[in-house]
Amino acid sequence: QVHLVESGGGLVQAGGSLRLSCAASGRTSSRYAMGWFRQAPGKEREFVAAISWSGSNTAFVDSVKGRFIISRDNAKNTVFLQMNSLKPEDTAVYYCAAKYGVAVYTAYTAYDYWGQGTQVTVSS
């Protein structure tokens, strides 16, 4: 199993930046893909970004393309989500997720392990 802990959320003004981190522990010797999802109040959880095991392949939801960057440091078992030019509509609880595999996965149902989430609030 993989245990995930997110950090880095907070309150930021529109146009600002935040960097989320997700630290993995447990059975991290096997290759695993990572993803970020978010859930706003009253809405379903939605895909934000994903990265392959090697880091060479990434995917983003259209609404964050050009603003968010996903990266990973496998030596530290950590994945990052750099969020720039934040908008009020980015406000949500952000979750990281892991799946054993080497590809990029964008479906919520593809992931096996989830963190507890970190709140991101963007004020206008």
C-alpha atoms as a printed R data frame, in Angstrom:
    type eleno elety resid chain resno       x      y       z
1   ATOM     1    CA   GLN     A     1   0.000  0.000   0.000
2   ATOM     2    CA   VAL     A     2   0.933  3.646  -0.423
3   ATOM     3    CA   HIS     A     3   0.191  6.296   2.189
4   ATOM     4    CA   LEU     A     4  -0.137  9.855   0.899
5   ATOM     5    CA   VAL     A     5   0.084 13.147   2.778
6   ATOM     6    CA   GLU     A     6  -0.576 16.486   1.087
7   ATOM     7    CA   SER     A     7   0.721 19.849   2.244
8   ATOM     8    CA   GLY     A     8   1.073 23.397   0.986
9   ATOM     9    CA   GLY     A     9  -2.516 24.520   0.788
10  ATOM    10    CA   GLY     A    10  -3.703 27.841   2.120
11  ATOM    11    CA   LEU     A    11  -5.318 31.186   1.366
12  ATOM    12    CA   VAL     A    12  -4.002 33.257  -1.516
13  ATOM    13    CA   GLN     A    13  -5.213 36.218  -3.506
14  ATOM    14    CA   ALA     A    14  -6.231 35.867  -7.119
15  ATOM    15    CA   GLY     A    15  -3.164 35.948  -9.335
16  ATOM    16    CA   GLY     A    16  -0.973 34.437  -6.653
17  ATOM    17    CA   SER     A    17   0.796 31.090  -6.481
18  ATOM    18    CA   LEU     A    18   0.885 28.038  -4.248
19  ATOM    19    CA   ARG     A    19   2.942 24.872  -4.364
20  ATOM    20    CA   LEU     A    20   1.331 21.681  -3.166
21  ATOM    21    CA   SER     A    21   3.378 18.688  -2.124
22  ATOM    22    CA   CYS     A    22   2.360 15.076  -1.711
23  ATOM    23    CA   ALA     A    23   4.667 12.739   0.171
24  ATOM    24    CA   ALA     A    24   4.294  9.020  -0.361
25  ATOM    25    CA   SER     A    25   5.303  6.296   2.050
26  ATOM    26    CA   GLY     A    26   4.792  2.588   2.343
27  ATOM    27    CA   ARG     A    27   5.332  0.351  -0.670
28  ATOM    28    CA   THR     A    28   7.058  2.975  -2.779
29  ATOM    29    CA   SER     A    29   9.643  0.618  -4.240
30  ATOM    30    CA   SER     A    30   7.206 -0.296  -6.994
31  ATOM    31    CA   ARG     A    31   6.608  2.123  -9.816
32  ATOM    32    CA   TYR     A    32   3.526  4.285  -9.381
33  ATOM    33    CA   ALA     A    33   1.821  7.066 -11.255
34  ATOM    34    CA   MET     A    34   0.492 10.125  -9.446
35  ATOM    35    CA   GLY     A    35  -2.376 12.500  -9.935
36  ATOM    36    CA   TRP     A    36  -3.997 15.554  -8.420
37  ATOM    37    CA   PHE     A    37  -7.739 15.985  -8.145
38  ATOM    38    CA   ARG     A    38  -9.878 18.670  -6.542
39  ATOM    39    CA   GLN     A    39 -13.338 18.996  -5.126
40  ATOM    40    CA   ALA     A    40 -15.175 22.245  -4.597
41  ATOM    41    CA   PRO     A    41 -18.218 22.503  -2.308
42  ATOM    42    CA   GLY     A    42 -21.267 21.018  -3.948
43  ATOM    43    CA   LYS     A    43 -19.288 19.670  -6.891
44  ATOM    44    CA   GLU     A    44 -17.881 16.330  -7.874
45  ATOM    45    CA   ARG     A    45 -14.202 15.552  -7.573
46  ATOM    46    CA   GLU     A    46 -12.448 16.500 -10.803
47  ATOM    47    CA   PHE     A    47  -9.142 15.639 -12.405
48  ATOM    48    CA   VAL     A    48  -6.510 18.387 -12.311
49  ATOM    49    CA   ALA     A    49  -3.148 16.921 -13.328
50  ATOM    50    CA   ALA     A    50  -1.278 13.638 -13.598
51  ATOM    51    CA   ILE     A    51   2.281 12.494 -14.091
52  ATOM    52    CA   SER     A    52   3.825  9.221 -15.148
53  ATOM    53    CA   TRP     A    53   6.330  7.273 -13.082
54  ATOM    54    CA   SER     A    54   9.278  8.666 -15.021
55  ATOM    55    CA   GLY     A    55   7.920 12.185 -15.030
56  ATOM    56    CA   SER     A    56   8.262 12.415 -18.778
57  ATOM    57    CA   ASN     A    57   4.522 12.383 -19.440
58  ATOM    58    CA   THR     A    58   1.953 14.709 -17.906
59  ATOM    59    CA   ALA     A    59  -1.693 15.619 -18.394
60  ATOM    60    CA   PHE     A    60  -3.811 18.561 -17.279
61  ATOM    61    CA   VAL     A    61  -7.431 19.572 -17.298
62  ATOM    62    CA   ASP     A    62  -7.961 22.374 -19.815
63  ATOM    63    CA   SER     A    63  -8.819 24.945 -17.168
64  ATOM    64    CA   VAL     A    64  -5.322 24.788 -15.605
65  ATOM    65    CA   LYS     A    65  -3.159 24.346 -18.702
66  ATOM    66    CA   GLY     A    66  -0.459 26.983 -18.838
67  ATOM    67    CA   ARG     A    67  -0.940 27.819 -15.143
68  ATOM    68    CA   PHE     A    68  -0.210 24.597 -13.240
69  ATOM    69    CA   ILE     A    69   2.895 22.440 -13.384
70  ATOM    70    CA   ILE     A    70   3.156 18.905 -12.027
71  ATOM    71    CA   SER     A    71   6.505 17.343 -11.189
72  ATOM    72    CA   ARG     A    72   7.927 14.593  -9.035
73  ATOM    73    CA   ASP     A    73  11.082 13.656  -7.172
74  ATOM    74    CA   ASN     A    74  11.201  9.877  -6.995
75  ATOM    75    CA   ALA     A    75  14.243  9.934  -4.733
76  ATOM    76    CA   LYS     A    76  12.074 11.694  -2.148
77  ATOM    77    CA   ASN     A    77   8.808  9.938  -3.063
78  ATOM    78    CA   THR     A    78   7.166 13.309  -3.517
79  ATOM    79    CA   VAL     A    79   4.999 14.873  -6.203
80  ATOM    80    CA   PHE     A    80   4.440 18.604  -6.554
81  ATOM    81    CA   LEU     A    81   1.744 20.797  -8.034
82  ATOM    82    CA   GLN     A    82   2.912 24.325  -8.752
83  ATOM    83    CA   MET     A    83  -0.153 26.505  -9.147
84  ATOM    84    CA   ASN     A    84   0.325 29.940 -10.707
85  ATOM    85    CA   SER     A    85  -2.079 32.701 -11.703
86  ATOM    86    CA   LEU     A    86  -4.645 31.286  -9.325
87  ATOM    87    CA   LYS     A    87  -8.307 32.147  -9.799
88  ATOM    88    CA   PRO     A    88 -11.222 32.051  -7.358
89  ATOM    89    CA   GLU     A    89 -12.610 29.092  -9.301
90  ATOM    90    CA   ASP     A    90  -9.511 27.102  -8.299
91  ATOM    91    CA   THR     A    91 -10.799 27.094  -4.728
92  ATOM    92    CA   ALA     A    92 -11.253 23.492  -3.616
93  ATOM    93    CA   VAL     A    93  -9.834 20.701  -1.532
94  ATOM    94    CA   TYR     A    94  -6.943 19.225  -3.478
95  ATOM    95    CA   TYR     A    95  -6.207 15.527  -3.247
96  ATOM    96    CA   CYS     A    96  -3.240 13.569  -4.487
97  ATOM    97    CA   ALA     A    97  -3.652 10.012  -5.642
98  ATOM    98    CA   ALA     A    98  -1.393  7.099  -6.552
99  ATOM    99    CA   LYS     A    99  -1.697  4.085  -8.767
100 ATOM   100    CA   TYR     A   100   0.839  1.321  -9.385
101 ATOM   101    CA   GLY     A   101   1.809  1.680 -13.006
102 ATOM   102    CA   VAL     A   102   4.025  3.754 -15.282
103 ATOM   103    CA   ALA     A   103   1.559  5.589 -17.538
104 ATOM   104    CA   VAL     A   104  -0.481  8.762 -17.071
105 ATOM   105    CA   TYR     A   105  -3.954  8.217 -15.644
106 ATOM   106    CA   THR     A   106  -6.661 10.865 -15.668
107 ATOM   107    CA   ALA     A   107  -9.686  8.901 -14.479
108 ATOM   108    CA   TYR     A   108 -10.739  9.150 -10.879
109 ATOM   109    CA   THR     A   109 -11.520  5.449 -10.847
110 ATOM   110    CA   ALA     A   110  -8.015  4.490 -11.956
111 ATOM   111    CA   TYR     A   111  -6.382  5.420  -8.670
112 ATOM   112    CA   ASP     A   112  -6.043  3.120  -5.706
113 ATOM   113    CA   TYR     A   113  -4.650  5.359  -2.978
114 ATOM   114    CA   TRP     A   114  -5.690  8.834  -1.862
115 ATOM   115    CA   GLY     A   115  -4.466 11.464   0.540
116 ATOM   116    CA   GLN     A   116  -6.670 13.330   2.997
117 ATOM   117    CA   GLY     A   117  -6.643 16.537   0.979
118 ATOM   118    CA   THR     A   118  -5.442 20.094   1.494
119 ATOM   119    CA   GLN     A   119  -7.618 23.197   1.248
120 ATOM   120    CA   VAL     A   120  -6.803 25.843  -1.338
121 ATOM   121    CA   THR     A   121  -8.755 29.081  -1.138
122 ATOM   122    CA   VAL     A   122  -8.313 31.841  -3.687
123 ATOM   123    CA   SER     A   123  -9.824 35.192  -2.798
124 ATOM   124    CA   SER     A   124 -10.931 37.688  -5.409
